[in-house]
PDB file of C-alpha atoms in Angstrom:
ATOM      1  CA  MET A 129     -54.440  -4.624 -29.954  1.00 81.00           C
ATOM      2  CA  LYS A 130     -57.097  -5.491 -27.187  1.00 87.00           C
ATOM      3  CA  ARG A 131     -56.016  -8.489 -27.697  1.00 88.00           C
ATOM      4  CA  LYS A 132     -52.475  -7.793 -27.191  1.00 89.00           C
ATOM      5  CA  GLU A 133     -53.647  -6.669 -24.284  1.00 92.00           C
ATOM      6  CA  ALA A 134     -56.162  -8.571 -23.185  1.00 93.00           C
ATOM      7  CA  VAL A 135     -52.992 -11.732 -22.900  1.00 93.00           C
ATOM      8  CA  PHE A 136     -50.503  -8.890 -20.966  1.00 94.00           C
ATOM      9  CA  ARG A 137     -53.572  -8.509 -18.918  1.00 94.00           C
ATOM     10  CA  ALA A 138     -54.641 -12.504 -17.296  1.00 95.00           C
ATOM     11  CA  GLU A 139     -50.329 -12.941 -17.265  1.00 96.00           C
ATOM     12  CA  ALA A 140     -49.470 -10.308 -15.194  1.00 96.00           C
ATOM     13  CA  LYS A 141     -52.859 -11.076 -13.172  1.00 96.00           C
ATOM     14  CA  ARG A 142     -51.626 -14.633 -13.304  1.00 97.00           C
ATOM     15  CA  LEU A 143     -47.766 -13.999 -12.252  1.00 96.00           C
ATOM     16  CA  ASP A 144     -49.636 -11.281  -9.486  1.00 96.00           C
ATOM     17  CA  LYS A 145     -51.569 -14.809  -8.104  1.00 97.00           C
ATOM     18  CA  GLU A 146     -48.312 -17.090  -8.608  1.00 97.00           C
ATOM     19  CA  MET A 147     -46.360 -14.771  -6.377  1.00 97.00           C
ATOM     20  CA  LEU A 148     -48.943 -13.211  -4.110  1.00 96.00           C
ATOM     21  CA  GLY A 149     -49.263 -17.453  -3.291  1.00 96.00           C
ATOM     22  CA  TYR A 150     -45.456 -17.445  -3.025  1.00 96.00           C
ATOM     23  CA  ILE A 151     -45.340 -14.599   0.067  1.00 96.00           C
ATOM     24  CA  LYS A 152     -48.589 -16.615   1.655  1.00 94.00           C
ATOM     25  CA  GLU A 153     -46.737 -20.302   1.919  1.00 93.00           C
ATOM     26  CA  TYR A 154     -43.328 -17.840   3.315  1.00 92.00           C
ATOM     27  CA  TYR A 155     -45.807 -16.418   6.381  1.00 90.00           C
ATOM     28  CA  ASP A 156     -46.877 -19.594   6.347  1.00 89.00           C
ATOM     29  CA  LYS A 157     -44.101 -20.950   7.381  1.00 86.00           C
ATOM     30  CA  THR A 158     -42.632 -18.242   9.587  1.00 87.00           C
ATOM     31  CA  ARG A 159     -45.499 -18.941  12.005  1.00 87.00           C
ATOM     32  CA  GLU A 160     -44.409 -22.170  12.849  1.00 84.00           C
ATOM     33  CA  PRO A 161     -42.532 -21.614  15.897  1.00 83.00           C
ATOM     34  CA  LYS A 162     -40.347 -24.770  13.999  1.00 80.00           C
ATOM     35  CA  HIS A 163     -39.574 -22.535  11.436  1.00 76.00           C
ATOM     36  CA  TRP A 164     -37.335 -20.509  14.100  1.00 80.00           C
ATOM     37  CA  ASP A 165     -35.582 -23.908  15.902  1.00 84.00           C
ATOM     38  CA  VAL A 166     -32.226 -24.397  14.949  1.00 90.00           C
ATOM     39  CA  GLY A 167     -30.598 -26.067  16.972  1.00 90.00           C
ATOM     40  CA  ASP A 168     -30.508 -28.725  14.056  1.00 88.00           C
ATOM     41  CA  LEU A 169     -28.483 -26.623  11.761  1.00 90.00           C
ATOM     42  CA  HIS A 170     -26.198 -26.062  14.811  1.00 94.00           C
ATOM     43  CA  GLU A 171     -25.593 -30.371  15.071  1.00 94.00           C
ATOM     44  CA  ARG A 172     -25.309 -30.486  11.382  1.00 95.00           C
ATOM     45  CA  ILE A 173     -22.253 -26.914  11.857  1.00 97.00           C
ATOM     46  CA  LYS A 174     -21.354 -28.777  14.436  1.00 97.00           C
ATOM     47  CA  GLU A 175     -20.845 -31.774  12.621  1.00 97.00           C
ATOM     48  CA  LEU A 176     -19.419 -30.143   9.460  1.00 98.00           C
ATOM     49  CA  GLU A 177     -16.648 -28.483  10.983  1.00 98.00           C
ATOM     50  CA  ARG A 178     -15.684 -31.962  12.321  1.00 98.00           C
ATOM     51  CA  GLU A 179     -15.255 -33.380   9.130  1.00 98.00           C
ATOM     52  CA  LEU A 180     -13.286 -29.977   7.683  1.00 98.00           C
ATOM     53  CA  ILE A 181     -11.165 -30.678  10.645  1.00 98.00           C
ATOM     54  CA  GLY A 182     -10.861 -34.307   9.498  1.00 98.00           C
ATOM     55  CA  ALA A 183      -9.771 -33.845   6.388  1.00 98.00           C
ATOM     56  CA  ASN A 184      -7.960 -31.496   6.971  1.00 98.00           C
ATOM     57  CA  GLU A 185      -5.586 -33.930   8.765  1.00 98.00           C
ATOM     58  CA  MET A 186      -5.630 -36.045   6.387  1.00 98.00           C
ATOM     59  CA  PHE A 187      -4.417 -33.946   3.880  1.00 98.00           C
ATOM     60  CA  ASN A 188      -1.650 -32.834   6.435  1.00 98.00           C
ATOM     61  CA  ALA A 189      -0.307 -36.624   6.978  1.00 98.00           C
ATOM     62  CA  THR A 190      -0.971 -36.958   3.034  1.00 98.00           C
ATOM     63  CA  LYS A 191       1.239 -33.944   2.541  1.00 98.00           C
ATOM     64  CA  THR A 192       3.851 -34.695   4.317  1.00 98.00           C
ATOM     65  CA  GLU A 193       3.485 -38.442   3.161  1.00 98.00           C
ATOM     66  CA  LYS A 194       4.341 -37.657  -0.223  1.00 98.00           C
ATOM     67  CA  ALA A 195       7.464 -35.105   1.013  1.00 97.00           C
ATOM     68  CA  ARG A 196       9.527 -37.978   2.806  1.00 97.00           C
ATOM     69  CA  LEU A 197       8.820 -40.610  -1.166  1.00 98.00           C
ATOM     70  CA  GLU A 198       9.418 -37.899  -2.822  1.00 97.00           C
ATOM     71  CA  GLU A 199      13.137 -37.304  -1.419  1.00 97.00           C
ATOM     72  CA  GLN A 200      12.625 -40.515  -1.019  1.00 98.00           C
ATOM     73  CA  ILE A 201      12.704 -40.967  -4.706  1.00 98.00           C
ATOM     74  CA  GLY A 202      15.435 -38.279  -5.107  1.00 97.00           C
ATOM     75  CA  ARG A 203      17.118 -40.792  -2.869  1.00 97.00           C
ATOM     76  CA  ILE A 204      16.982 -43.628  -4.844  1.00 97.00           C
ATOM     77  CA  PHE A 205      17.666 -41.864  -8.317  1.00 97.00           C
ATOM     78  CA  GLU A 206      20.795 -40.612  -6.133  1.00 96.00           C
ATOM     79  CA  ARG A 207      22.252 -45.106  -6.045  1.00 96.00           C
ATOM     80  CA  ASN A 208      20.903 -46.345  -8.863  1.00 96.00           C
ATOM     81  CA  GLU A 209      23.664 -42.853 -11.078  1.00 96.00           C
ATOM     82  CA  TRP A 210      26.410 -44.184  -8.326  1.00 94.00           C
ATOM     83  CA  LEU A 211      25.742 -47.967  -9.151  1.00 94.00           C
ATOM     84  CA  GLU A 212      25.150 -46.742 -13.635  1.00 95.00           C
ATOM     85  CA  LYS A 213      28.780 -44.977 -12.966  1.00 92.00           C
ATOM     86  CA  GLU A 214      30.550 -47.966 -11.172  1.00 89.00           C
ATOM     87  CA  ALA A 215      29.393 -50.125 -13.346  1.00 91.00           C
ATOM     88  CA  GLU A 216      30.945 -49.192 -15.427  1.00 90.00           C
ATOM     89  CA  ARG A 217      33.814 -48.516 -14.252  1.00 87.00           C
ATOM     90  CA  LEU A 218      34.651 -52.367 -12.820  1.00 87.00           C
ATOM     91  CA  GLY A 219      33.710 -52.943 -16.776  1.00 85.00           C
ATOM     92  CA  SER A 220      35.812 -51.132 -18.412  1.00 84.00           C
ATOM     93  CA  ALA A 221      37.954 -52.759 -14.890  1.00 79.00           C
ATOM     94  CA  VAL A 222      37.037 -55.922 -15.869  1.00 81.00           C
ATOM     95  CA  MET A 223      37.534 -55.271 -20.206  1.00 83.00           C
ATOM     96  CA  MET A 224      41.395 -53.894 -18.913  1.00 82.00           C
ATOM     97  CA  GLY A 225      42.874 -57.479 -18.148  1.00 77.00           C
ATOM     98  CA  GLY A 226      42.597 -56.128 -14.443  1.00 69.00           C
ATOM     99  CA  ASN A 227      41.483 -58.329 -11.312  1.00 64.00           C
ATOM    100  CA  VAL A 228      37.549 -56.411  -9.377  1.00 61.00           C
ATOM    101  CA  ASP A 229      38.702 -57.027  -6.178  1.00 61.00           C
ATOM    102  CA  GLN A 230      41.893 -55.081  -6.670  1.00 53.00           C
ATOM    103  CA  PHE A 231      40.304 -51.973  -7.741  1.00 51.00           C
ATOM    104  CA  GLY A 232      38.439 -52.216  -3.634  1.00 53.00           C
ATOM    105  CA  ARG A 233      35.236 -52.281  -2.714  1.00 51.00           C
ATOM    106  CA  GLU A 234      35.495 -49.207  -0.288  1.00 47.00           C
ATOM    107  CA  GLY A 235      32.350 -46.488  -1.246  1.00 46.00           C
ATOM    108  CA  MET A 236      30.635 -49.211  -2.787  1.00 48.00           C
ATOM    109  CA  TYR A 237      27.300 -47.162  -1.526  1.00 47.00           C
ATOM    110  CA  PRO A 238      27.520 -43.266  -2.045  1.00 50.00           C
ATOM    111  CA  ALA A 239      27.535 -42.223   2.107  1.00 49.00           C
ATOM    112  CA  HIS A 240      23.355 -41.123   3.448  1.00 49.00           C
TER     113      HIS A 240
END
């Protein structure tokens, strides 16, 4: 029991010494005028704010471009569907012995 108590006291003493070391280190730092100079921090904040603005602008430009491309893809799919139907229609006309030109070329592509 005495051994456990001695170990406990030694550890408590070591921790007290460690904590006092941290307190002294902090106290010594706060006494230095350089510790209170926040000019560098303000500059870093301004730099980060500029980076954030640039990142937001790039994000918005990318979002706009994505929407434009999705719209274009939709038009391409619509056109492909129409072309498949037109090819089917013309193939049927040829199979029935008709002349493809007699069916006209109007409306070859859907209006957009």
